Amino acid sequence: QQQVKQSPQSLIVQKGGISIINCAYENTAFDYFPWYQQFPGKGPALLIAIRPDVSEKKEGRFTISFNKSAKQFSLHIMDSQPGDSATYFCAARSNNNAGNMLTFGGGTRLMVKP
Amino acid sequence: KAGVTQTPRYLIKTRGQQVTLSCSPISGHRSVSWYQQTPGQGLQFLFEYFSETQRNKGNFPGRFSGRQFSNSRSEMNVSTLELGDSALYLCASKIRVIDTEAFFGQGTRLTVV
């Protein structure tokens, strides 16, 4: 059961353009929403993250927009660069007394054309 | 500071065999989680260990098991390998279970033939 749905699966953007990746979740108990960037042959690396009590978070060219009522969040990459070409995963953390775990979206393969 | 180290990087096993993968967390990190990454299912949580105890477990069959040692290093074992177990196995470490930022290793690419 996929609890975090991510779209699109792939995205091609021109250099300097805006890349937008969307995620939707079902479990209202999720308490932390990170985005990970993964290059071929590497493990995922945390890019930016947000908590559900915040509607937007910006770090450099990367912005997360969060809509709690719609249970959706998105990643915006401004001024996209060829070096941003990678696979991006949204995730959501569930936290209980036993521990916590990340549920990942299916991933978006971003290609930024020079 | 060294990152999360996973060994081996690549592994080829035959169906029916068993395999053990190793993960050394960042120094000072005591929480280790394991994830399976496949093209079809994406990234899926396997289990989390803290202080040598399994704290949480994902929805995988009992063939998948793990353990953690007193130095926080962790191993995962898959018995009776199936072709569908072919995947990239990722380990992530955190200082504590409640921490939000998890640091991933490069993974072990397991191929079952």
Short mmCIF file of C-alpha atoms in Angstrom, two decimals:
data_model
loop_
_atom_site.label_atom_id
_atom_site.label_comp_id
_atom_site.label_asym_id
_atom_site.label_seq_id
_atom_site.Cartn_x
_atom_site.Cartn_y
_atom_site.Cartn_z
CA GLN A 1 0.00 0.00 0.00
CA GLN A 2 1.61 3.19 -1.19
CA GLN A 3 0.90 5.87 1.38
CA VAL A 4 2.90 8.60 -0.39
CA LYS A 5 2.18 9.21 -4.06
CA GLN A 6 4.70 11.19 -6.07
CA SER A 7 4.38 12.76 -9.51
CA PRO A 8 5.61 13.05 -12.15
CA GLN A 9 7.78 9.95 -12.57
CA SER A 10 10.10 11.87 -14.85
CA LEU A 11 10.65 15.51 -15.64
CA ILE A 12 12.69 17.37 -18.24
CA VAL A 13 13.39 21.03 -17.63
CA GLN A 14 15.53 23.56 -19.45
CA LYS A 15 18.42 25.17 -17.61
CA GLY A 16 17.15 28.16 -15.67
CA GLY A 17 13.60 26.82 -15.50
CA ILE A 18 11.52 25.78 -12.51
CA SER A 19 11.21 22.11 -11.60
CA ILE A 20 8.10 21.14 -9.66
CA ILE A 21 7.55 17.75 -8.04
CA ASN A 22 4.37 16.90 -6.17
CA CYS A 23 3.53 14.46 -3.41
CA ALA A 24 0.32 13.46 -1.69
CA TYR A 25 -0.07 11.45 1.48
CA GLU A 26 -2.86 9.65 3.30
CA ASN A 27 -1.70 9.14 6.86
CA THR A 28 -2.46 12.21 8.96
CA ALA A 29 -0.10 10.93 11.66
CA PHE A 30 2.96 11.75 9.55
CA ASP A 31 4.97 14.40 11.38
CA TYR A 32 7.94 15.22 9.18
CA PHE A 33 8.30 15.51 5.42
CA PRO A 34 11.80 15.37 3.91
CA TRP A 35 12.94 15.44 0.32
CA TYR A 36 15.91 13.36 -0.73
CA GLN A 37 18.15 13.71 -3.78
CA GLN A 38 19.84 10.64 -5.19
CA PHE A 39 22.56 10.53 -7.83
CA PRO A 40 23.37 7.29 -9.70
CA GLY A 41 25.47 4.97 -7.57
CA LYS A 42 24.88 6.99 -4.42
CA GLY A 43 22.55 6.75 -1.50
CA PRO A 44 19.80 9.33 -1.01
CA ALA A 45 20.90 12.60 0.59
CA LEU A 46 18.61 14.89 2.55
CA LEU A 47 17.86 18.02 0.53
CA ILE A 48 15.26 19.92 2.54
CA ALA A 49 12.51 19.04 4.99
CA ILE A 50 9.39 20.54 6.54
CA ARG A 51 7.09 19.92 9.49
CA PRO A 52 3.29 20.03 9.02
CA ASP A 53 2.85 23.21 11.08
CA VAL A 54 4.73 25.23 8.44
CA SER A 55 3.32 26.06 4.99
CA GLU A 56 6.56 26.86 3.22
CA LYS A 57 10.28 26.43 3.69
CA LYS A 58 13.00 27.81 1.45
CA GLU A 59 16.66 26.92 1.32
CA GLY A 60 18.55 28.53 -1.52
CA ARG A 61 16.97 27.48 -4.81
CA PHE A 62 14.86 24.77 -3.14
CA THR A 63 11.41 25.43 -1.66
CA ILE A 64 8.90 23.09 -0.09
CA SER A 65 5.25 24.11 -0.16
CA PHE A 66 3.01 22.25 2.27
CA ASN A 67 -0.80 22.09 2.24
CA LYS A 68 -1.93 20.24 5.36
CA SER A 69 -5.66 20.33 4.57
CA ALA A 70 -5.10 18.86 1.12
CA LYS A 71 -2.44 16.45 2.43
CA GLN A 72 -0.09 17.53 -0.32
CA PHE A 73 3.41 18.94 -0.50
CA SER A 74 5.68 19.89 -3.32
CA LEU A 75 9.30 20.66 -4.12
CA HIS A 76 10.16 23.63 -6.30
CA ILE A 77 13.66 23.97 -7.73
CA MET A 78 14.22 27.48 -9.01
CA ASP A 79 16.81 28.29 -11.68
CA SER A 80 17.31 24.57 -12.34
CA GLN A 81 20.85 23.57 -13.28
CA PRO A 82 22.25 20.52 -15.11
CA GLY A 83 23.88 19.52 -11.82
CA ASP A 84 20.39 19.15 -10.34
CA SER A 85 19.77 16.19 -12.66
CA ALA A 86 19.06 13.35 -10.23
CA THR A 87 16.22 11.31 -8.79
CA TYR A 88 14.17 13.06 -6.12
CA PHE A 89 12.17 11.30 -3.45
CA CYS A 90 9.63 12.79 -1.14
CA ALA A 91 9.09 11.01 2.13
CA ALA A 92 6.96 11.16 5.25
CA ARG A 93 7.85 10.05 8.73
CA SER A 94 5.54 8.16 11.00
CA ASN A 95 6.50 8.22 14.65
CA ASN A 96 5.21 5.92 17.34
CA ASN A 97 6.35 4.54 20.66
CA ALA A 98 8.31 1.78 18.97
CA GLY A 99 10.29 4.05 16.72
CA ASN A 100 9.85 5.81 13.46
CA MET A 101 10.14 5.04 9.79
CA LEU A 102 10.18 6.90 6.51
CA THR A 103 7.62 6.12 3.81
CA PHE A 104 8.93 7.19 0.44
CA GLY A 105 7.23 8.32 -2.73
CA GLY A 106 8.04 6.49 -5.94
CA GLY A 107 10.67 9.00 -7.07
CA THR A 108 10.99 11.55 -9.87
CA ARG A 109 13.85 11.40 -12.33
CA LEU A 110 14.76 14.98 -13.17
CA MET A 111 16.81 15.92 -16.19
CA VAL A 112 17.88 19.53 -16.64
CA LYS A 113 18.92 20.26 -20.21
CA PRO A 114 21.75 22.77 -20.74
CA LYS B 1 33.93 12.52 9.77
CA ALA B 2 33.37 9.33 7.83
CA GLY B 3 29.89 8.73 6.45
CA VAL B 4 27.79 5.60 6.59
CA THR B 5 29.78 2.69 5.22
CA GLN B 6 28.14 -0.32 3.67
CA THR B 7 29.94 -3.47 2.62
CA PRO B 8 30.15 -5.07 0.22
CA ARG B 9 29.12 -2.64 -2.53
CA TYR B 10 28.13 -5.37 -4.95
CA LEU B 11 27.09 -8.96 -4.42
CA ILE B 12 25.88 -11.75 -6.68
CA LYS B 13 24.17 -14.72 -5.08
CA THR B 14 22.29 -17.75 -6.28
CA ARG B 15 18.64 -18.37 -5.54
CA GLY B 16 18.24 -20.31 -2.30
CA GLN B 17 21.45 -19.02 -0.75
CA GLN B 18 21.65 -16.65 2.17
CA VAL B 19 23.46 -13.32 2.38
CA THR B 20 24.72 -10.96 5.08
CA LEU B 21 25.17 -7.25 4.50
CA SER B 22 27.04 -4.91 6.80
CA CYS B 23 26.54 -1.28 7.79
CA SER B 24 28.82 0.92 9.88
CA PRO B 25 27.01 4.08 10.97
CA ILE B 26 28.51 7.52 11.38
CA SER B 27 30.54 7.70 14.57
CA GLY B 28 28.26 8.57 17.46
CA HIS B 29 25.11 7.47 15.66
CA ARG B 30 23.27 4.72 17.48
CA SER B 31 20.19 4.29 15.31
CA VAL B 32 20.50 2.23 12.13
CA SER B 33 17.69 1.65 9.65
CA TRP B 34 17.62 -0.55 6.58
CA TYR B 35 15.72 0.09 3.35
CA GLN B 36 15.25 -1.91 0.16
CA GLN B 37 15.24 -0.01 -3.12
CA THR B 38 13.86 -1.58 -6.30
CA PRO B 39 12.64 -0.03 -9.56
CA GLY B 40 9.17 -1.46 -9.04
CA GLN B 41 8.56 -0.87 -5.32
CA GLY B 42 10.83 2.11 -4.71
CA LEU B 43 12.31 2.59 -1.25
CA GLN B 44 10.77 0.41 1.42
CA PHE B 45 11.56 0.32 5.13
CA LEU B 46 12.89 -2.96 6.45
CA PHE B 47 13.74 -2.36 10.11
CA GLU B 48 15.40 -0.02 12.60
CA TYR B 49 17.83 -0.88 15.36
CA PHE B 50 18.88 1.13 18.38
CA SER B 51 21.03 -0.02 21.27
CA GLU B 52 21.13 -3.54 19.85
CA THR B 53 17.33 -3.78 19.87
CA GLN B 54 14.98 -3.85 16.91
CA ARG B 55 12.71 -0.83 17.37
CA ASN B 56 10.52 -1.03 14.31
CA LYS B 57 9.91 -3.43 11.45
CA GLY B 58 8.49 -3.02 7.97
CA ASN B 59 6.28 -5.38 6.05
CA PHE B 60 8.82 -7.95 4.88
CA PRO B 61 8.85 -11.73 5.33
CA GLY B 62 10.77 -13.39 8.13
CA ARG B 63 13.57 -14.28 5.70
CA PHE B 64 14.78 -10.74 6.27
CA SER B 65 16.43 -10.26 9.63
CA GLY B 66 18.97 -8.01 11.21
CA ARG B 67 20.97 -7.30 14.28
CA GLN B 68 23.02 -4.56 15.83
CA PHE B 69 26.22 -4.84 17.78
CA SER B 70 27.38 -2.92 20.82
CA ASN B 71 29.47 -0.61 18.61
CA SER B 72 26.26 0.26 16.66
CA ARG B 73 27.37 -1.57 13.54
CA SER B 74 24.51 -3.47 12.00
CA GLU B 75 24.06 -6.46 9.77
CA MET B 76 21.07 -7.64 7.81
CA ASN B 77 20.59 -11.17 6.64
CA VAL B 78 18.39 -12.54 3.92
CA SER B 79 17.89 -16.30 3.88
CA THR B 80 16.61 -18.51 1.06
CA LEU B 81 17.17 -15.82 -1.52
CA GLU B 82 14.59 -15.28 -4.24
CA LEU B 83 15.04 -13.54 -7.58
CA GLY B 84 12.79 -10.74 -6.31
CA ASP B 85 15.27 -9.95 -3.55
CA SER B 86 17.55 -8.37 -6.13
CA ALA B 87 17.74 -4.75 -5.03
CA LEU B 88 19.85 -1.97 -3.64
CA TYR B 89 19.92 -2.30 0.13
CA LEU B 90 20.44 0.99 1.90
CA CYS B 91 21.42 1.66 5.45
CA ALA B 92 20.73 4.97 7.19
CA SER B 93 22.01 6.18 10.54
CA LYS B 94 20.87 8.74 13.06
CA ILE B 95 22.14 9.79 16.45
CA ARG B 96 18.89 8.83 18.16
CA VAL B 97 15.64 7.20 17.08
CA ILE B 98 13.69 10.45 17.47
CA ASP B 99 16.05 12.44 15.28
CA THR B 100 14.66 13.48 11.94
CA GLU B 101 17.70 13.58 9.69
CA ALA B 102 18.87 10.18 8.50
CA PHE B 103 22.17 9.82 6.66
CA PHE B 104 22.26 7.12 4.00
CA GLY B 105 25.15 4.98 2.86
CA GLN B 106 25.81 4.18 -0.80
CA GLY B 107 24.10 0.85 -0.50
CA THR B 108 24.84 -2.75 -1.37
CA ARG B 109 23.67 -3.86 -4.80
CA LEU B 110 22.46 -7.47 -4.45
CA THR B 111 21.78 -9.50 -7.55
CA VAL B 112 20.14 -12.90 -7.19
CA VAL B 113 20.57 -15.23 -10.16
#
